[in-house]
Coordinates of C-alpha atoms in Angstrom, one line a residue:
M25 CA 9.1 -8.9 16.9
I26 CA 12.4 -7.1 16.9
T27 CA 13.7 -4.0 15.1
L28 CA 17.1 -3.9 12.8
Q29 CA 18.5 -1.2 15.9
E30 CA 17.7 -4.0 18.5
I31 CA 19.9 -6.5 16.6
I32 CA 23.2 -4.7 16.7
N33 CA 25.4 -4.7 19.4
I34 CA 28.5 -2.3 18.7
E35 CA 30.2 -0.4 21.5
Q36 CA 29.1 3.6 21.0
P37 CA 30.0 6.5 23.0
S38 CA 27.0 7.8 24.8
E39 CA 26.8 10.4 22.4
K40 CA 23.4 10.8 20.3
P41 CA 23.4 8.9 16.9
E42 CA 24.7 11.2 14.3
V43 CA 25.2 8.6 11.3
Q44 CA 22.1 6.6 9.6
Y45 CA 23.2 3.4 7.8
L46 CA 20.4 2.4 5.1
I47 CA 19.4 -1.5 5.4
S48 CA 17.8 -3.0 2.1
V49 CA 16.5 -6.2 2.2
K50 CA 14.7 -8.5 -0.7
T51 CA 12.8 -11.5 0.5
K52 CA 12.0 -14.9 -1.6
Q53 CA 8.6 -13.3 -3.2
N54 CA 11.1 -10.7 -4.5
F55 CA 9.5 -8.1 -1.9
D56 CA 12.0 -5.2 -1.0
V57 CA 11.9 -3.5 2.3
S58 CA 14.2 -1.1 3.6
G59 CA 15.2 0.2 7.2
S60 CA 18.0 2.1 9.0
I61 CA 20.2 1.9 11.8
E62 CA 21.6 4.8 13.8
M63 CA 24.9 5.2 15.1
S64 CA 27.0 7.8 16.7
G65 CA 29.8 7.5 14.1
Y66 CA 31.4 6.1 10.6
G67 CA 32.8 3.4 9.5
H68 CA 30.4 0.5 11.1
E69 CA 28.8 -1.0 7.7
S70 CA 31.1 -4.4 7.7
Q71 CA 30.1 -4.5 11.5
I72 CA 26.4 -4.0 11.0
Q73 CA 26.2 -6.4 7.3
T74 CA 28.2 -9.3 10.1
Q75 CA 25.7 -8.9 13.0
L76 CA 22.5 -8.6 10.9
T77 CA 23.8 -11.7 8.5
A78 CA 24.7 -13.9 11.6
Y79 CA 21.2 -13.1 13.2
F80 CA 19.3 -13.9 10.3
E81 CA 21.2 -16.9 9.7
G82 CA 20.7 -18.2 13.0
Q83 CA 18.5 -21.3 13.4
E84 CA 16.6 -19.9 16.7
N85 CA 15.4 -17.0 14.7
M86 CA 13.9 -18.5 11.6
D87 CA 10.3 -18.1 12.9
N88 CA 10.7 -14.5 14.1
F89 CA 9.9 -11.4 12.5
V90 CA 12.0 -8.1 11.8
L91 CA 10.4 -4.6 11.7
F92 CA 11.6 -2.2 9.3
K93 CA 10.4 1.5 8.3
N94 CA 7.1 2.3 7.4
G95 CA 5.4 -0.7 9.7
D96 CA 6.6 -3.6 7.3
S97 CA 7.5 -6.8 9.0
I98 CA 9.4 -9.7 7.5
K99 CA 10.0 -13.5 8.7
I100 CA 13.6 -14.1 9.0
S101 CA 13.4 -17.1 7.0
E102 CA 12.1 -15.5 3.9
I103 CA 14.9 -13.0 3.8
V104 CA 17.5 -13.8 0.9
H105 CA 19.4 -10.3 0.6
L106 CA 20.8 -7.7 2.9
K107 CA 22.7 -4.8 2.0
V108 CA 24.0 -2.0 4.3
E109 CA 24.5 1.2 2.6
K110 CA 27.5 3.6 3.7
G111 CA 26.9 5.8 6.6
S112 CA 25.4 9.4 6.2
T113 CA 24.4 12.2 8.2
L114 CA 21.3 11.7 10.1
L115 CA 18.9 14.6 9.5
L116 CA 17.2 15.8 12.9
F117 CA 14.5 16.9 11.6
Q118 CA 13.0 13.9 9.7

């Protein structure tokens, strides 16, 4: 099992994450799940979308599960839709 954060490989300064990108996924059974990725800056939506899509399309990953918020985990081969929202300020008191 892997998390959304672990899939992403984008060079960042060593600063603490300050921006949250919400990720929405729909499955073949019409189940909606969401998660987030935390980064140190804005403007990474396209890179996140590209990297997640490439990972989810990889034949070697189809039998793996990805862990989302609230403990939901989805088999990668079940994912049919992926959306990355524009980054927003990370609330530190969540």
